[in-house]
Amino acid sequence: GAGVSQSPSNKVTEKGKDVELRCDPISGHTALYWYRQRLGQGLEFLIYFQGNSAPDKSGLPSDRFSAERTGESVSTLTIQRTQQEDSAVYLCASSLASAANTDTQYFGPGTRLTVL
Amino acid sequence: GDSVTQMEGPVTLSEEAFLTINCTYTATGYPSLFWYVQYPGEGLQLLLKATKADDKGSNKGFEATYRKETTSFHLEKGSVQVSDSAVYFCALSSPDGNNRLAFGKGNQVVVIP
């Protein structure tokens, strides 16, 4: 079946502009995660959605970052007033459920964001 | 907080050589441990996992054993191929952390024919 998809695959923007990144999780996956991968670094957790529960926003680096999810489907990550340090690959992952920490997360191909 | 440490630097080795990539972790409770791999031009994919102490995860000739006493999850393969060239990430998922993954910085592995 279809995996996690993300769009756009690449985004170049000017400093100060807002950007919106999209993630389509695997159908039936209730848990959805956003991560960021800066050059030469491991992945950093940003935000987590599980069903209709309040999202875990503890990884968002500043109030310029926000995310939404419609039910158990599409999620969008919005970065307002982008800065050069926001340049990174933004990865989305989904898993069947998060009742246990044994679940495998399936990753999308990522959106490469470049802020000029 | 939870963290994962991988050995520094890229790994370059010849085909059929033995590969070890070290991974140690710090976590509360009993985390699950994962190795993810990113092949050139592809997305991140699960290589193997272990969910409790002394479990061994294995896939594609790779193995890693969950060692609680040394808080380690080292990745090994007995005979690497050129197609194993990729970036390898060790990660943990803590039951106290909404199951989000904490990743190491990754190791670039280059296998030379």
Tab-separated table of C-alpha atoms in Angstrom:
chain	number	residue	atom	x	y	z
A	1	GLY	CA	0.000	0.000	0.000
A	2	ALA	CA	0.955	3.655	-0.114
A	3	GLY	CA	3.516	4.913	2.327
A	4	VAL	CA	3.781	8.269	4.044
A	5	SER	CA	3.842	11.086	1.509
A	6	GLN	CA	5.029	14.660	1.962
A	7	SER	CA	4.813	17.784	-0.139
A	8	PRO	CA	6.527	19.727	-1.459
A	9	SER	CA	9.713	17.699	-1.773
A	10	ASN	CA	11.755	20.894	-1.938
A	11	LYS	CA	10.958	24.420	-0.847
A	12	VAL	CA	13.136	27.490	-1.226
A	13	THR	CA	11.918	30.621	0.488
A	14	GLU	CA	13.143	34.036	1.522
A	15	LYS	CA	13.838	34.926	5.113
A	16	GLY	CA	10.727	36.295	6.775
A	17	LYS	CA	8.221	34.425	4.607
A	18	ASP	CA	5.783	31.829	5.937
A	19	VAL	CA	5.868	28.217	4.684
A	20	GLU	CA	3.461	25.319	4.968
A	21	LEU	CA	4.534	21.689	4.737
A	22	ARG	CA	2.125	18.814	4.229
A	23	CYS	CA	2.100	15.203	5.377
A	24	ASP	CA	-0.236	12.362	4.367
A	25	PRO	CA	0.192	9.443	6.778
A	26	ILE	CA	-0.432	5.797	6.029
A	27	SER	CA	-4.151	5.112	6.074
A	28	GLY	CA	-5.280	3.795	9.447
A	29	HIS	CA	-2.276	5.114	11.355
A	30	THR	CA	-3.503	7.076	14.347
A	31	ALA	CA	-0.143	8.441	15.481
A	32	LEU	CA	1.713	11.106	13.487
A	33	TYR	CA	5.089	12.720	14.233
A	34	TRP	CA	7.084	15.591	12.771
A	35	TYR	CA	10.892	15.627	13.005
A	36	ARG	CA	13.585	17.960	11.724
A	37	GLN	CA	16.987	16.911	10.382
A	38	ARG	CA	19.552	19.676	10.139
A	39	LEU	CA	22.727	19.132	8.140
A	40	GLY	CA	25.052	16.651	9.839
A	41	GLN	CA	22.675	16.131	12.753
A	42	GLY	CA	20.327	13.425	13.884
A	43	LEU	CA	16.606	13.897	13.796
A	44	GLU	CA	14.969	16.211	16.326
A	45	PHE	CA	11.415	15.606	17.476
A	46	LEU	CA	9.039	18.512	16.860
A	47	ILE	CA	5.411	17.506	17.506
A	48	TYR	CA	3.210	14.430	17.947
A	49	PHE	CA	-0.489	13.787	17.257
A	50	GLN	CA	-2.480	10.814	18.534
A	51	GLY	CA	-6.108	10.554	17.500
A	52	ASN	CA	-8.201	13.316	19.030
A	53	SER	CA	-5.889	13.875	21.998
A	54	ALA	CA	-4.144	17.192	22.527
A	55	PRO	CA	-0.879	17.188	20.557
A	56	ASP	CA	2.507	16.991	22.262
A	57	LYS	CA	4.179	20.223	21.158
A	58	SER	CA	7.158	19.947	23.479
A	59	GLY	CA	9.695	19.733	20.628
A	60	LEU	CA	8.682	22.871	18.738
A	61	PRO	CA	11.722	25.197	18.811
A	62	SER	CA	9.806	28.502	18.908
A	63	ASP	CA	6.320	29.976	18.664
A	64	ARG	CA	6.918	30.526	14.942
A	65	PHE	CA	6.293	26.797	14.502
A	66	SER	CA	2.803	25.305	14.603
A	67	ALA	CA	1.088	22.203	13.275
A	68	GLU	CA	-2.406	20.915	12.734
A	69	ARG	CA	-3.929	17.580	11.961
A	70	THR	CA	-7.394	16.885	10.609
A	71	GLY	CA	-8.750	13.857	12.429
A	72	GLU	CA	-6.487	10.925	11.645
A	73	SER	CA	-5.410	12.139	8.228
A	74	VAL	CA	-3.429	15.000	6.760
A	75	SER	CA	-1.152	17.184	8.860
A	76	THR	CA	0.383	20.544	8.050
A	77	LEU	CA	3.440	22.091	9.670
A	78	THR	CA	3.594	25.877	9.407
A	79	ILE	CA	6.683	27.973	9.983
A	80	GLN	CA	6.059	31.717	10.221
A	81	ARG	CA	8.652	34.404	9.531
A	82	THR	CA	11.242	31.835	8.475
A	83	GLN	CA	14.860	32.246	9.535
A	84	GLN	CA	17.989	30.791	7.981
A	85	GLU	CA	18.408	28.389	10.906
A	86	ASP	CA	15.077	26.813	9.921
A	87	SER	CA	16.786	25.326	6.853
A	88	ALA	CA	16.551	21.556	7.266
A	89	VAL	CA	14.802	18.436	6.036
A	90	TYR	CA	11.416	18.107	7.710
A	91	LEU	CA	10.306	14.509	8.106
A	92	CYS	CA	6.891	13.144	8.924
A	93	ALA	CA	6.279	9.676	10.342
A	94	SER	CA	3.200	7.685	11.238
A	95	SER	CA	2.510	4.545	13.243
A	96	LEU	CA	-0.477	2.315	13.871
A	97	ALA	CA	-0.942	3.351	17.477
A	98	SER	CA	1.112	4.627	20.338
A	99	ALA	CA	-0.303	2.484	23.097
A	100	ALA	CA	3.138	0.940	23.428
A	101	ASN	CA	6.552	2.310	22.624
A	102	THR	CA	7.297	-0.766	20.529
A	103	ASP	CA	5.512	0.550	17.443
A	104	THR	CA	7.503	1.082	14.264
A	105	GLN	CA	7.324	4.571	12.817
A	106	TYR	CA	7.191	4.804	9.018
A	107	PHE	CA	8.828	7.858	7.539
A	108	GLY	CA	7.990	9.965	4.523
A	109	PRO	CA	10.627	11.164	2.047
A	110	GLY	CA	10.844	14.581	3.698
A	111	THR	CA	10.615	18.197	2.613
A	112	ARG	CA	13.938	19.960	2.129
A	113	LEU	CA	13.483	23.585	3.235
A	114	THR	CA	16.038	26.201	2.285
A	115	VAL	CA	15.706	29.698	3.694
A	116	LEU	CA	17.749	32.280	1.817
B	1	GLY	CA	16.277	13.433	29.121
B	2	ASP	CA	16.491	10.524	26.726
B	3	SER	CA	19.509	10.496	24.455
B	4	VAL	CA	21.404	8.286	22.037
B	5	THR	CA	25.124	8.429	21.344
B	6	GLN	CA	26.729	6.985	18.238
B	7	MET	CA	30.427	6.684	17.542
B	8	GLU	CA	31.887	9.707	15.825
B	9	GLY	CA	32.707	9.981	12.154
B	10	PRO	CA	32.096	8.082	8.922
B	11	VAL	CA	33.021	4.428	8.531
B	12	THR	CA	34.871	3.306	5.417
B	13	LEU	CA	35.573	-0.366	4.859
B	14	SER	CA	36.147	-2.921	2.131
B	15	GLU	CA	33.577	-5.310	0.781
B	16	GLU	CA	33.210	-8.476	2.903
B	17	ALA	CA	34.685	-6.754	5.967
B	18	PHE	CA	33.056	-6.934	9.404
B	19	LEU	CA	31.021	-3.876	10.384
B	20	THR	CA	30.331	-2.606	13.896
B	21	ILE	CA	28.619	0.672	14.707
B	22	ASN	CA	28.450	1.497	18.402
B	23	CYS	CA	25.335	2.908	20.018
B	24	THR	CA	24.734	3.698	23.676
B	25	TYR	CA	21.705	5.291	25.254
B	26	THR	CA	20.355	7.085	28.298
B	27	ALA	CA	16.677	6.689	29.082
B	28	THR	CA	14.151	6.444	31.887
B	29	GLY	CA	12.157	3.266	32.114
B	30	TYR	CA	12.526	0.544	29.523
B	31	PRO	CA	12.875	1.966	26.033
B	32	SER	CA	12.540	0.177	22.723
B	33	LEU	CA	15.624	0.429	20.536
B	34	PHE	CA	15.815	0.823	16.764
B	35	TRP	CA	18.268	1.041	13.915
B	36	TYR	CA	17.085	3.057	10.933
B	37	VAL	CA	18.915	3.272	7.606
B	38	GLN	CA	18.910	5.948	4.920
B	39	TYR	CA	20.195	4.755	1.544
B	40	PRO	CA	21.409	7.403	-0.925
B	41	GLY	CA	18.464	9.323	-2.368
B	42	GLU	CA	15.923	7.408	-0.292
B	43	GLY	CA	13.885	8.017	2.846
B	44	LEU	CA	14.542	6.718	6.330
B	45	GLN	CA	13.503	3.105	6.834
B	46	LEU	CA	13.537	0.700	9.746
B	47	LEU	CA	16.385	-1.808	9.651
B	48	LEU	CA	15.720	-3.676	12.897
B	49	LYS	CA	14.430	-3.219	16.418
B	50	ALA	CA	14.428	-4.766	19.896
B	51	THR	CA	11.813	-4.034	22.508
B	52	LYS	CA	13.190	-5.585	25.689
B	53	ALA	CA	16.467	-6.462	27.330
B	54	ASP	CA	18.475	-9.298	25.732
B	55	ASP	CA	16.317	-9.261	22.597
B	56	LYS	CA	18.223	-9.492	19.329
B	57	GLY	CA	16.930	-7.653	16.290
B	58	SER	CA	18.045	-8.889	12.875
B	59	ASN	CA	17.446	-8.079	9.220
B	60	LYS	CA	19.412	-8.269	5.938
B	61	GLY	CA	22.361	-9.849	7.754
B	62	PHE	CA	22.520	-7.076	10.344
B	63	GLU	CA	22.117	-7.817	14.046
B	64	ALA	CA	21.909	-5.797	17.267
B	65	THR	CA	21.359	-7.011	20.840
B	66	TYR	CA	19.615	-4.923	23.498
B	67	ARG	CA	22.089	-4.841	26.411
B	68	LYS	CA	20.516	-3.227	29.447
B	69	GLU	CA	23.577	-3.704	31.670
B	70	THR	CA	25.769	-1.666	29.314
B	71	THR	CA	22.899	0.477	27.884
B	72	SER	CA	24.036	-0.429	24.391
B	73	PHE	CA	22.586	-1.550	21.060
B	74	HIS	CA	25.578	-1.991	18.757
B	75	LEU	CA	24.921	-2.821	15.101
B	76	GLU	CA	26.941	-5.592	13.442
B	77	LYS	CA	27.201	-7.298	10.089
B	78	GLY	CA	29.635	-10.064	9.334
B	79	SER	CA	30.303	-9.361	5.658
B	80	VAL	CA	29.265	-6.024	4.153
B	81	GLN	CA	28.411	-5.371	0.524
B	82	VAL	CA	28.683	-2.211	-1.553
B	83	SER	CA	24.877	-1.983	-1.377
B	84	ASP	CA	25.133	-1.501	2.411
B	85	SER	CA	26.587	1.971	1.855
B	86	ALA	CA	24.174	4.279	3.670
B	87	VAL	CA	23.687	6.391	6.788
B	88	TYR	CA	22.716	4.407	9.887
B	89	PHE	CA	20.809	5.945	12.790
B	90	CYS	CA	20.325	4.448	16.239
B	91	ALA	CA	17.153	5.533	18.038
B	92	LEU	CA	15.110	4.856	21.146
B	93	SER	CA	11.466	5.191	22.037
B	94	SER	CA	10.676	5.725	25.681
B	95	PRO	CA	7.306	4.756	27.169
B	96	ASP	CA	7.440	8.023	29.126
B	97	GLY	CA	7.899	10.214	26.067
B	98	ASN	CA	4.785	9.745	23.939
B	99	ASN	CA	6.798	7.186	21.998
B	100	ARG	CA	8.653	9.828	20.071
B	101	LEU	CA	12.022	8.694	18.780
B	102	ALA	CA	15.272	10.121	20.089
B	103	PHE	CA	17.988	9.689	17.449
B	104	GLY	CA	21.742	9.536	17.423
B	105	LYS	CA	23.595	11.705	14.914
B	106	GLY	CA	24.019	8.866	12.438
B	107	ASN	CA	27.033	7.202	10.862
B	108	GLN	CA	27.850	7.317	7.181
B	109	VAL	CA	29.059	3.889	6.036
B	110	VAL	CA	30.956	3.619	2.766
B	111	VAL	CA	31.776	0.160	1.446
B	112	ILE	CA	34.509	0.035	-1.173
B	113	PRO	CA	34.579	-2.788	-3.745
